[in-house]
PDB file of N, CA, C and O in Angstrom:
ATOM      1  N   MET A   1     -22.777  15.669  -8.851  1.00 75.00           N
ATOM      2  CA  MET A   1     -22.115  14.388  -8.762  1.00 75.00           C
ATOM      3  C   MET A   1     -22.133  13.933  -7.301  1.00 75.00           C
ATOM      4  O   MET A   1     -21.815  14.691  -6.404  1.00 75.00           O
ATOM      5  N   GLU A   2     -22.500  12.683  -7.095  1.00 94.00           N
ATOM      6  CA  GLU A   2     -22.566  12.152  -5.749  1.00 94.00           C
ATOM      7  C   GLU A   2     -21.178  11.767  -5.246  1.00 94.00           C
ATOM      8  O   GLU A   2     -20.240  11.623  -6.027  1.00 94.00           O
ATOM      9  N   VAL A   3     -21.079  11.601  -3.940  1.00 93.00           N
ATOM     10  CA  VAL A   3     -19.803  11.277  -3.306  1.00 93.00           C
ATOM     11  C   VAL A   3     -19.187  10.025  -3.929  1.00 93.00           C
ATOM     12  O   VAL A   3     -17.994  10.008  -4.276  1.00 93.00           O
ATOM     13  N   LYS A   4     -19.972   8.994  -4.093  1.00 91.00           N
ATOM     14  CA  LYS A   4     -19.463   7.741  -4.643  1.00 91.00           C
ATOM     15  C   LYS A   4     -18.879   7.957  -6.036  1.00 91.00           C
ATOM     16  O   LYS A   4     -17.805   7.442  -6.361  1.00 91.00           O
ATOM     17  N   GLU A   5     -19.551   8.730  -6.865  1.00 93.00           N
ATOM     18  CA  GLU A   5     -19.061   9.009  -8.214  1.00 93.00           C
ATOM     19  C   GLU A   5     -17.762   9.801  -8.178  1.00 93.00           C
ATOM     20  O   GLU A   5     -16.858   9.559  -8.990  1.00 93.00           O
ATOM     21  N   ARG A   6     -17.673  10.769  -7.244  1.00 93.00           N
ATOM     22  CA  ARG A   6     -16.428  11.545  -7.127  1.00 93.00           C
ATOM     23  C   ARG A   6     -15.269  10.655  -6.705  1.00 93.00           C
ATOM     24  O   ARG A   6     -14.159  10.779  -7.237  1.00 93.00           O
ATOM     25  N   ILE A   7     -15.537   9.752  -5.779  1.00 91.00           N
ATOM     26  CA  ILE A   7     -14.486   8.845  -5.320  1.00 91.00           C
ATOM     27  C   ILE A   7     -14.024   7.944  -6.459  1.00 91.00           C
ATOM     28  O   ILE A   7     -12.823   7.779  -6.688  1.00 91.00           O
ATOM     29  N   VAL A   8     -14.971   7.360  -7.192  1.00 93.00           N
ATOM     30  CA  VAL A   8     -14.633   6.493  -8.319  1.00 93.00           C
ATOM     31  C   VAL A   8     -13.840   7.268  -9.358  1.00 93.00           C
ATOM     32  O   VAL A   8     -12.844   6.779  -9.899  1.00 93.00           O
ATOM     33  N   SER A   9     -14.236   8.486  -9.621  1.00 93.00           N
ATOM     34  CA  SER A   9     -13.528   9.319 -10.587  1.00 93.00           C
ATOM     35  C   SER A   9     -12.083   9.572 -10.152  1.00 93.00           C
ATOM     36  O   SER A   9     -11.157   9.488 -10.956  1.00 93.00           O
ATOM     37  N   GLN A  10     -11.893   9.863  -8.879  1.00 93.00           N
ATOM     38  CA  GLN A  10     -10.539  10.103  -8.375  1.00 93.00           C
ATOM     39  C   GLN A  10      -9.698   8.832  -8.434  1.00 93.00           C
ATOM     40  O   GLN A  10      -8.529   8.879  -8.821  1.00 93.00           O
ATOM     41  N   ILE A  11     -10.278   7.704  -8.072  1.00 93.00           N
ATOM     42  CA  ILE A  11      -9.546   6.441  -8.111  1.00 93.00           C
ATOM     43  C   ILE A  11      -9.149   6.098  -9.540  1.00 93.00           C
ATOM     44  O   ILE A  11      -8.037   5.613  -9.790  1.00 93.00           O
ATOM     45  N   ASN A  12     -10.023   6.360 -10.484  1.00 94.00           N
ATOM     46  CA  ASN A  12      -9.718   6.070 -11.885  1.00 94.00           C
ATOM     47  C   ASN A  12      -8.529   6.870 -12.410  1.00 94.00           C
ATOM     48  O   ASN A  12      -7.918   6.485 -13.400  1.00 94.00           O
ATOM     49  N   GLN A  13      -8.183   7.949 -11.753  1.00 94.00           N
ATOM     50  CA  GLN A  13      -7.062   8.785 -12.185  1.00 94.00           C
ATOM     51  C   GLN A  13      -5.737   8.355 -11.569  1.00 94.00           C
ATOM     52  O   GLN A  13      -4.684   8.853 -11.950  1.00 94.00           O
ATOM     53  N   ILE A  14      -5.757   7.407 -10.638  1.00 94.00           N
ATOM     54  CA  ILE A  14      -4.547   6.969  -9.938  1.00 94.00           C
ATOM     55  C   ILE A  14      -3.834   5.902 -10.760  1.00 94.00           C
ATOM     56  O   ILE A  14      -4.427   4.908 -11.163  1.00 94.00           O
ATOM     57  N   ASP A  15      -2.526   6.100 -10.987  1.00 92.00           N
ATOM     58  CA  ASP A  15      -1.700   5.128 -11.696  1.00 92.00           C
ATOM     59  C   ASP A  15      -0.728   4.405 -10.766  1.00 92.00           C
ATOM     60  O   ASP A  15      -0.055   3.478 -11.179  1.00 92.00           O
ATOM     61  N   ASP A  16      -0.646   4.844  -9.538  1.00 91.00           N
ATOM     62  CA  ASP A  16       0.304   4.298  -8.566  1.00 91.00           C
ATOM     63  C   ASP A  16      -0.233   2.977  -7.997  1.00 91.00           C
ATOM     64  O   ASP A  16      -1.181   2.962  -7.211  1.00 91.00           O
ATOM     65  N   GLU A  17       0.392   1.852  -8.411  1.00 90.00           N
ATOM     66  CA  GLU A  17      -0.080   0.529  -7.979  1.00 90.00           C
ATOM     67  C   GLU A  17       0.001   0.357  -6.466  1.00 90.00           C
ATOM     68  O   GLU A  17      -0.864  -0.275  -5.865  1.00 90.00           O
ATOM     69  N   ALA A  18       1.029   0.910  -5.839  1.00 90.00           N
ATOM     70  CA  ALA A  18       1.163   0.776  -4.384  1.00 90.00           C
ATOM     71  C   ALA A  18       0.010   1.477  -3.671  1.00 90.00           C
ATOM     72  O   ALA A  18      -0.574   0.938  -2.724  1.00 90.00           O
ATOM     73  N   LEU A  19      -0.331   2.663  -4.133  1.00 91.00           N
ATOM     74  CA  LEU A  19      -1.444   3.400  -3.534  1.00 91.00           C
ATOM     75  C   LEU A  19      -2.759   2.657  -3.760  1.00 91.00           C
ATOM     76  O   LEU A  19      -3.576   2.537  -2.844  1.00 91.00           O
ATOM     77  N   LEU A  20      -2.950   2.133  -4.956  1.00 92.00           N
ATOM     78  CA  LEU A  20      -4.169   1.385  -5.241  1.00 92.00           C
ATOM     79  C   LEU A  20      -4.271   0.136  -4.362  1.00 92.00           C
ATOM     80  O   LEU A  20      -5.346  -0.207  -3.879  1.00 92.00           O
ATOM     81  N   SER A  21      -3.148  -0.511  -4.116  1.00 89.00           N
ATOM     82  CA  SER A  21      -3.146  -1.681  -3.234  1.00 89.00           C
ATOM     83  C   SER A  21      -3.532  -1.297  -1.815  1.00 89.00           C
ATOM     84  O   SER A  21      -4.277  -2.021  -1.138  1.00 89.00           O
ATOM     85  N   GLU A  22      -3.034  -0.165  -1.353  1.00 89.00           N
ATOM     86  CA  GLU A  22      -3.386   0.308  -0.012  1.00 89.00           C
ATOM     87  C   GLU A  22      -4.876   0.637   0.076  1.00 89.00           C
ATOM     88  O   GLU A  22      -5.539   0.313   1.056  1.00 89.00           O
ATOM     89  N   LEU A  23      -5.393   1.292  -0.951  1.00 90.00           N
ATOM     90  CA  LEU A  23      -6.822   1.602  -0.983  1.00 90.00           C
ATOM     91  C   LEU A  23      -7.656   0.319  -0.987  1.00 90.00           C
ATOM     92  O   LEU A  23      -8.680   0.231  -0.297  1.00 90.00           O
ATOM     93  N   GLU A  24      -7.201  -0.662  -1.740  1.00 88.00           N
ATOM     94  CA  GLU A  24      -7.913  -1.939  -1.785  1.00 88.00           C
ATOM     95  C   GLU A  24      -7.945  -2.583  -0.399  1.00 88.00           C
ATOM     96  O   GLU A  24      -8.983  -3.070   0.047  1.00 88.00           O
ATOM     97  N   LEU A  25      -6.818  -2.556   0.280  1.00 85.00           N
ATOM     98  CA  LEU A  25      -6.749  -3.133   1.618  1.00 85.00           C
ATOM     99  C   LEU A  25      -7.710  -2.425   2.571  1.00 85.00           C
ATOM    100  O   LEU A  25      -8.437  -3.064   3.332  1.00 85.00           O
ATOM    101  N   ILE A  26      -7.762  -1.115   2.501  1.00 85.00           N
ATOM    102  CA  ILE A  26      -8.682  -0.347   3.347  1.00 85.00           C
ATOM    103  C   ILE A  26     -10.123  -0.743   3.050  1.00 85.00           C
ATOM    104  O   ILE A  26     -10.902  -1.012   3.968  1.00 85.00           O
ATOM    105  N   LEU A  27     -10.472  -0.801   1.779  1.00 84.00           N
ATOM    106  CA  LEU A  27     -11.850  -1.135   1.405  1.00 84.00           C
ATOM    107  C   LEU A  27     -12.218  -2.559   1.800  1.00 84.00           C
ATOM    108  O   LEU A  27     -13.309  -2.805   2.313  1.00 84.00           O
ATOM    109  N   VAL A  28     -11.302  -3.486   1.579  1.00 80.00           N
ATOM    110  CA  VAL A  28     -11.575  -4.878   1.944  1.00 80.00           C
ATOM    111  C   VAL A  28     -11.823  -4.987   3.440  1.00 80.00           C
ATOM    112  O   VAL A  28     -12.742  -5.671   3.883  1.00 80.00           O
ATOM    113  N   ASN A  29     -11.024  -4.291   4.215  1.00 76.00           N
ATOM    114  CA  ASN A  29     -11.169  -4.359   5.669  1.00 76.00           C
ATOM    115  C   ASN A  29     -12.435  -3.660   6.149  1.00 76.00           C
ATOM    116  O   ASN A  29     -13.026  -4.065   7.137  1.00 76.00           O
ATOM    117  N   LEU A  30     -12.853  -2.628   5.455  1.00 76.00           N
ATOM    118  CA  LEU A  30     -14.068  -1.919   5.861  1.00 76.00           C
ATOM    119  C   LEU A  30     -15.329  -2.732   5.623  1.00 76.00           C
ATOM    120  O   LEU A  30     -16.268  -2.680   6.411  1.00 76.00           O
ATOM    121  N   VAL A  31     -15.361  -3.470   4.539  1.00 68.00           N
ATOM    122  CA  VAL A  31     -16.576  -4.193   4.180  1.00 68.00           C
ATOM    123  C   VAL A  31     -16.539  -5.663   4.580  1.00 68.00           C
ATOM    124  O   VAL A  31     -17.481  -6.401   4.338  1.00 68.00           O
ATOM    125  N   SER A  32     -15.471  -6.084   5.209  1.00 62.00           N
ATOM    126  CA  SER A  32     -15.311  -7.487   5.577  1.00 62.00           C
ATOM    127  C   SER A  32     -16.239  -7.871   6.721  1.00 62.00           C
ATOM    128  O   SER A  32     -16.338  -7.181   7.730  1.00 62.00           O
ATOM    129  N   ASP A  33     -16.921  -8.982   6.564  1.00 56.00           N
ATOM    130  CA  ASP A  33     -17.758  -9.521   7.635  1.00 56.00           C
ATOM    131  C   ASP A  33     -16.959 -10.436   8.545  1.00 56.00           C
ATOM    132  O   ASP A  33     -17.444 -10.890   9.565  1.00 56.00           O
ATOM    133  N   SER A  34     -15.746 -10.715   8.164  1.00 56.00           N
ATOM    134  CA  SER A  34     -14.904 -11.657   8.878  1.00 56.00           C
ATOM    135  C   SER A  34     -14.379 -11.066  10.178  1.00 56.00           C
ATOM    136  O   SER A  34     -14.273  -9.862  10.335  1.00 56.00           O
ATOM    137  N   GLN A  35     -14.029 -11.946  11.097  1.00 55.00           N
ATOM    138  CA  GLN A  35     -13.406 -11.521  12.348  1.00 55.00           C
ATOM    139  C   GLN A  35     -11.897 -11.343  12.188  1.00 55.00           C
ATOM    140  O   GLN A  35     -11.222 -10.909  13.101  1.00 55.00           O
ATOM    141  N   VAL A  36     -11.377 -11.719  11.026  1.00 61.00           N
ATOM    142  CA  VAL A  36      -9.950 -11.559  10.759  1.00 61.00           C
ATOM    143  C   VAL A  36      -9.650 -10.065  10.682  1.00 61.00           C
ATOM    144  O   VAL A  36     -10.318  -9.335   9.955  1.00 61.00           O
ATOM    145  N   PRO A  37      -8.651  -9.597  11.433  1.00 65.00           N
ATOM    146  CA  PRO A  37      -8.405  -8.152  11.454  1.00 65.00           C
ATOM    147  C   PRO A  37      -8.002  -7.575  10.097  1.00 65.00           C
ATOM    148  O   PRO A  37      -8.382  -6.474   9.767  1.00 65.00           O
ATOM    149  N   TYR A  38      -7.260  -8.312   9.294  1.00 68.00           N
ATOM    150  CA  TYR A  38      -6.833  -7.812   7.985  1.00 68.00           C
ATOM    151  C   TYR A  38      -6.887  -8.945   6.981  1.00 68.00           C
ATOM    152  O   TYR A  38      -6.510 -10.068   7.273  1.00 68.00           O
ATOM    153  N   ARG A  39      -7.343  -8.616   5.792  1.00 73.00           N
ATOM    154  CA  ARG A  39      -7.300  -9.565   4.687  1.00 73.00           C
ATOM    155  C   ARG A  39      -6.251  -9.080   3.711  1.00 73.00           C
ATOM    156  O   ARG A  39      -6.299  -7.942   3.259  1.00 73.00           O
ATOM    157  N   LEU A  40      -5.341  -9.942   3.389  1.00 82.00           N
ATOM    158  CA  LEU A  40      -4.292  -9.590   2.457  1.00 82.00           C
ATOM    159  C   LEU A  40      -4.565 -10.223   1.105  1.00 82.00           C
ATOM    160  O   LEU A  40      -5.007 -11.368   1.021  1.00 82.00           O
ATOM    161  N   THR A  41      -4.271  -9.475   0.051  1.00 85.00           N
ATOM    162  CA  THR A  41      -4.382 -10.023  -1.290  1.00 85.00           C
ATOM    163  C   THR A  41      -3.184 -10.944  -1.526  1.00 85.00           C
ATOM    164  O   THR A  41      -2.192 -10.916  -0.789  1.00 85.00           O
ATOM    165  N   ASP A  42      -3.257 -11.747  -2.569  1.00 91.00           N
ATOM    166  CA  ASP A  42      -2.131 -12.622  -2.911  1.00 91.00           C
ATOM    167  C   ASP A  42      -0.878 -11.796  -3.204  1.00 91.00           C
ATOM    168  O   ASP A  42       0.231 -12.185  -2.843  1.00 91.00           O
ATOM    169  N   GLN A  43      -1.075 -10.659  -3.844  1.00 91.00           N
ATOM    170  CA  GLN A  43       0.061  -9.784  -4.153  1.00 91.00           C
ATOM    171  C   GLN A  43       0.705  -9.259  -2.875  1.00 91.00           C
ATOM    172  O   GLN A  43       1.932  -9.198  -2.762  1.00 91.00           O
ATOM    173  N   MET A  44      -0.105  -8.902  -1.894  1.00 90.00           N
ATOM    174  CA  MET A  44       0.419  -8.416  -0.621  1.00 90.00           C
ATOM    175  C   MET A  44       1.177  -9.520   0.117  1.00 90.00           C
ATOM    176  O   MET A  44       2.252  -9.283   0.675  1.00 90.00           O
ATOM    177  N   LYS A  45       0.614 -10.741   0.098  1.00 93.00           N
ATOM    178  CA  LYS A  45       1.293 -11.865   0.742  1.00 93.00           C
ATOM    179  C   LYS A  45       2.635 -12.142   0.078  1.00 93.00           C
ATOM    180  O   LYS A  45       3.624 -12.407   0.761  1.00 93.00           O
ATOM    181  N   ALA A  46       2.671 -12.072  -1.244  1.00 95.00           N
ATOM    182  CA  ALA A  46       3.918 -12.297  -1.977  1.00 95.00           C
ATOM    183  C   ALA A  46       4.948 -11.224  -1.628  1.00 95.00           C
ATOM    184  O   ALA A  46       6.136 -11.525  -1.463  1.00 95.00           O
ATOM    185  N   SER A  47       4.501  -9.984  -1.479  1.00 95.00           N
ATOM    186  CA  SER A  47       5.414  -8.897  -1.107  1.00 95.00           C
ATOM    187  C   SER A  47       5.981  -9.115   0.289  1.00 95.00           C
ATOM    188  O   SER A  47       7.165  -8.868   0.532  1.00 95.00           O
ATOM    189  N   ILE A  48       5.160  -9.582   1.201  1.00 95.00           N
ATOM    190  CA  ILE A  48       5.624  -9.873   2.557  1.00 95.00           C
ATOM    191  C   ILE A  48       6.659 -10.994   2.527  1.00 95.00           C
ATOM    192  O   ILE A  48       7.716 -10.905   3.174  1.00 95.00           O
ATOM    193  N   ASP A  49       6.368 -12.037   1.749  1.00 96.00           N
ATOM    194  CA  ASP A  49       7.320 -13.148   1.628  1.00 96.00           C
ATOM    195  C   ASP A  49       8.660 -12.672   1.083  1.00 96.00           C
ATOM    196  O   ASP A  49       9.724 -13.074   1.581  1.00 96.00           O
ATOM    197  N   LEU A  50       8.622 -11.795   0.073  1.00 96.00           N
ATOM    198  CA  LEU A  50       9.866 -11.254  -0.484  1.00 96.00           C
ATOM    199  C   LEU A  50      10.628 -10.435   0.549  1.00 96.00           C
ATOM    200  O   LEU A  50      11.855 -10.529   0.654  1.00 96.00           O
ATOM    201  N   GLY A  51       9.903  -9.635   1.317  1.00 95.00           N
ATOM    202  CA  GLY A  51      10.541  -8.829   2.355  1.00 95.00           C
ATOM    203  C   GLY A  51      11.184  -9.685   3.427  1.00 95.00           C
ATOM    204  O   GLY A  51      12.296  -9.396   3.893  1.00 95.00           O
ATOM    205  N   GLU A  52      10.501 -10.757   3.817  1.00 96.00           N
ATOM    206  CA  GLU A  52      11.068 -11.657   4.817  1.00 96.00           C
ATOM    207  C   GLU A  52      12.314 -12.352   4.284  1.00 96.00           C
ATOM    208  O   GLU A  52      13.301 -12.513   5.008  1.00 96.00           O
ATOM    209  N   ALA A  53      12.286 -12.741   3.010  1.00 97.00           N
ATOM    210  CA  ALA A  53      13.463 -13.365   2.398  1.00 97.00           C
ATOM    211  C   ALA A  53      14.622 -12.374   2.353  1.00 97.00           C
ATOM    212  O   ALA A  53      15.767 -12.734   2.653  1.00 97.00           O
ATOM    213  N   ASP A  54      14.343 -11.129   1.985  1.00 95.00           N
ATOM    214  CA  ASP A  54      15.383 -10.093   1.982  1.00 95.00           C
ATOM    215  C   ASP A  54      16.001  -9.950   3.362  1.00 95.00           C
ATOM    216  O   ASP A  54      17.224  -9.861   3.505  1.00 95.00           O
ATOM    217  N   PHE A  55      15.163  -9.934   4.383  1.00 95.00           N
ATOM    218  CA  PHE A  55      15.665  -9.783   5.755  1.00 95.00           C
ATOM    219  C   PHE A  55      16.561 -10.960   6.133  1.00 95.00           C
ATOM    220  O   PHE A  55      17.647 -10.773   6.678  1.00 95.00           O
ATOM    221  N   ARG A  56      16.108 -12.173   5.831  1.00 96.00           N
ATOM    222  CA  ARG A  56      16.907 -13.362   6.160  1.00 96.00           C
ATOM    223  C   ARG A  56      18.248 -13.347   5.456  1.00 96.00           C
ATOM    224  O   ARG A  56      19.254 -13.801   6.004  1.00 96.00           O
ATOM    225  N   GLU A  57      18.284 -12.804   4.244  1.00 96.00           N
ATOM    226  CA  GLU A  57      19.523 -12.763   3.455  1.00 96.00           C
ATOM    227  C   GLU A  57      20.364 -11.522   3.749  1.00 96.00           C
ATOM    228  O   GLU A  57      21.400 -11.314   3.123  1.00 96.00           O
ATOM    229  N   GLY A  58      19.912 -10.691   4.685  1.00 95.00           N
ATOM    230  CA  GLY A  58      20.683  -9.513   5.060  1.00 95.00           C
ATOM    231  C   GLY A  58      20.536  -8.328   4.126  1.00 95.00           C
ATOM    232  O   GLY A  58      21.314  -7.381   4.197  1.00 95.00           O
ATOM    233  N   ARG A  59      19.537  -8.369   3.248  1.00 94.00           N
ATOM    234  CA  ARG A  59      19.311  -7.247   2.329  1.00 94.00           C
ATOM    235  C   ARG A  59      18.390  -6.241   3.020  1.00 94.00           C
ATOM    236  O   ARG A  59      17.177  -6.235   2.815  1.00 94.00           O
ATOM    237  N   THR A  60      19.014  -5.429   3.864  1.00 94.00           N
ATOM    238  CA  THR A  60      18.270  -4.449   4.645  1.00 94.00           C
ATOM    239  C   THR A  60      18.900  -3.076   4.489  1.00 94.00           C
ATOM    240  O   THR A  60      19.997  -2.951   3.952  1.00 94.00           O
ATOM    241  N   ALA A  61      18.196  -2.057   4.972  1.00 92.00           N
ATOM    242  CA  ALA A  61      18.715  -0.686   4.934  1.00 92.00           C
ATOM    243  C   ALA A  61      18.414  -0.028   6.269  1.00 92.00           C
ATOM    244  O   ALA A  61      17.463  -0.408   6.965  1.00 92.00           O
ATOM    245  N   GLU A  62      19.219   0.948   6.613  1.00 93.00           N
ATOM    246  CA  GLU A  62      19.010   1.660   7.871  1.00 93.00           C
ATOM    247  C   GLU A  62      17.780   2.549   7.790  1.00 93.00           C
ATOM    248  O   GLU A  62      17.437   3.080   6.732  1.00 93.00           O
ATOM    249  N   HIS A  63      17.144   2.719   8.921  1.00 93.00           N
ATOM    250  CA  HIS A  63      15.911   3.506   9.014  1.00 93.00           C
ATOM    251  C   HIS A  63      16.090   4.909   8.451  1.00 93.00           C
ATOM    252  O   HIS A  63      15.266   5.376   7.661  1.00 93.00           O
ATOM    253  N   ASN A  64      17.152   5.595   8.847  1.00 94.00           N
ATOM    254  CA  ASN A  64      17.360   6.977   8.391  1.00 94.00           C
ATOM    255  C   ASN A  64      17.500   7.048   6.869  1.00 94.00           C
ATOM    256  O   ASN A  64      17.002   7.986   6.237  1.00 94.00           O
ATOM    257  N   HIS A  65      18.175   6.076   6.294  1.00 93.00           N
ATOM    258  CA  HIS A  65      18.325   6.036   4.840  1.00 93.00           C
ATOM    259  C   HIS A  65      16.954   5.906   4.166  1.00 93.00           C
ATOM    260  O   HIS A  65      16.649   6.620   3.199  1.00 93.00           O
ATOM    261  N   LEU A  66      16.129   5.006   4.675  1.00 93.00           N
ATOM    262  CA  LEU A  66      14.795   4.819   4.104  1.00 93.00           C
ATOM    263  C   LEU A  66      13.922   6.058   4.284  1.00 93.00           C
ATOM    264  O   LEU A  66      13.148   6.416   3.386  1.00 93.00           O
ATOM    265  N   MET A  67      14.019   6.705   5.431  1.00 94.00           N
ATOM    266  CA  MET A  67      13.232   7.914   5.661  1.00 94.00           C
ATOM    267  C   MET A  67      13.626   9.008   4.668  1.00 94.00           C
ATOM    268  O   MET A  67      12.764   9.716   4.144  1.00 94.00           O
ATOM    269  N   ASN A  68      14.911   9.132   4.397  1.00 94.00           N
ATOM    270  CA  ASN A  68      15.363  10.117   3.407  1.00 94.00           C
ATOM    271  C   ASN A  68      14.846   9.775   2.012  1.00 94.00           C
ATOM    272  O   ASN A  68      14.444  10.668   1.264  1.00 94.00           O
ATOM    273  N   GLU A  69      14.863   8.494   1.664  1.00 93.00           N
ATOM    274  CA  GLU A  69      14.311   8.085   0.371  1.00 93.00           C
ATOM    275  C   GLU A  69      12.827   8.417   0.274  1.00 93.00           C
ATOM    276  O   GLU A  69      12.348   8.874  -0.768  1.00 93.00           O
ATOM    277  N   MET A  70      12.100   8.173   1.346  1.00 92.00           N
ATOM    278  CA  MET A  70      10.667   8.469   1.348  1.00 92.00           C
ATOM    279  C   MET A  70      10.413   9.972   1.195  1.00 92.00           C
ATOM    280  O   MET A  70       9.507  10.378   0.462  1.00 92.00           O
ATOM    281  N   LYS A  71      11.208  10.785   1.870  1.00 93.00           N
ATOM    282  CA  LYS A  71      11.057  12.237   1.747  1.00 93.00           C
ATOM    283  C   LYS A  71      11.267  12.671   0.304  1.00 93.00           C
ATOM    284  O   LYS A  71      10.525  13.501  -0.218  1.00 93.00           O
ATOM    285  N   GLU A  72      12.287  12.117  -0.335  1.00 92.00           N
ATOM    286  CA  GLU A  72      12.560  12.458  -1.734  1.00 92.00           C
ATOM    287  C   GLU A  72      11.408  11.998  -2.632  1.00 92.00           C
ATOM    288  O   GLU A  72      10.990  12.714  -3.527  1.00 92.00           O
ATOM    289  N   TRP A  73      10.897  10.796  -2.376  1.00 91.00           N
ATOM    290  CA  TRP A  73       9.795  10.265  -3.158  1.00 91.00           C
ATOM    291  C   TRP A  73       8.562  11.143  -3.021  1.00 91.00           C
ATOM    292  O   TRP A  73       7.874  11.445  -3.989  1.00 91.00           O
ATOM    293  N   LEU A  74       8.288  11.590  -1.791  1.00 92.00           N
ATOM    294  CA  LEU A  74       7.114  12.434  -1.554  1.00 92.00           C
ATOM    295  C   LEU A  74       7.252  13.808  -2.220  1.00 92.00           C
ATOM    296  O   LEU A  74       6.263  14.371  -2.667  1.00 92.00           O
ATOM    297  N   LYS A  75       8.479  14.304  -2.302  1.00 91.00           N
ATOM    298  CA  LYS A  75       8.696  15.596  -2.980  1.00 91.00           C
ATOM    299  C   LYS A  75       8.327  15.507  -4.451  1.00 91.00           C
ATOM    300  O   LYS A  75       7.910  16.485  -5.051  1.00 91.00           O
ATOM    301  N   GLU A  76       8.493  14.320  -5.039  1.00 89.00           N
ATOM    302  CA  GLU A  76       8.208  14.124  -6.467  1.00 89.00           C
ATOM    303  C   GLU A  76       6.700  14.040  -6.730  1.00 89.00           C
ATOM    304  O   GLU A  76       6.280  14.121  -7.873  1.00 89.00           O
ATOM    305  N   ARG A  77       5.905  13.859  -5.731  1.00 81.00           N
ATOM    306  CA  ARG A  77       4.459  13.690  -5.894  1.00 81.00           C
ATOM    307  C   ARG A  77       3.774  15.012  -6.001  1.00 81.00           C
ATOM    308  O   ARG A  77       4.012  15.995  -5.547  1.00 81.00           O
TER     309      ARG A  77
END
């Protein structure tokens, strides 16, 4: 099996939408002929807009709290 086939096979096994979005962003940026440093999908732009709205409305969390949540999330993987 060639490298490309192994990569496609591994990607096909991923169900995590966030991870797939990150992979998409990496691939888009790697093959982009544009001078734009990053290309965002519509879904990514919408997520940024939601995050900015949350910040404006004061819906935030402390860094340490988020880091602990991430550690717990990673333990589940």
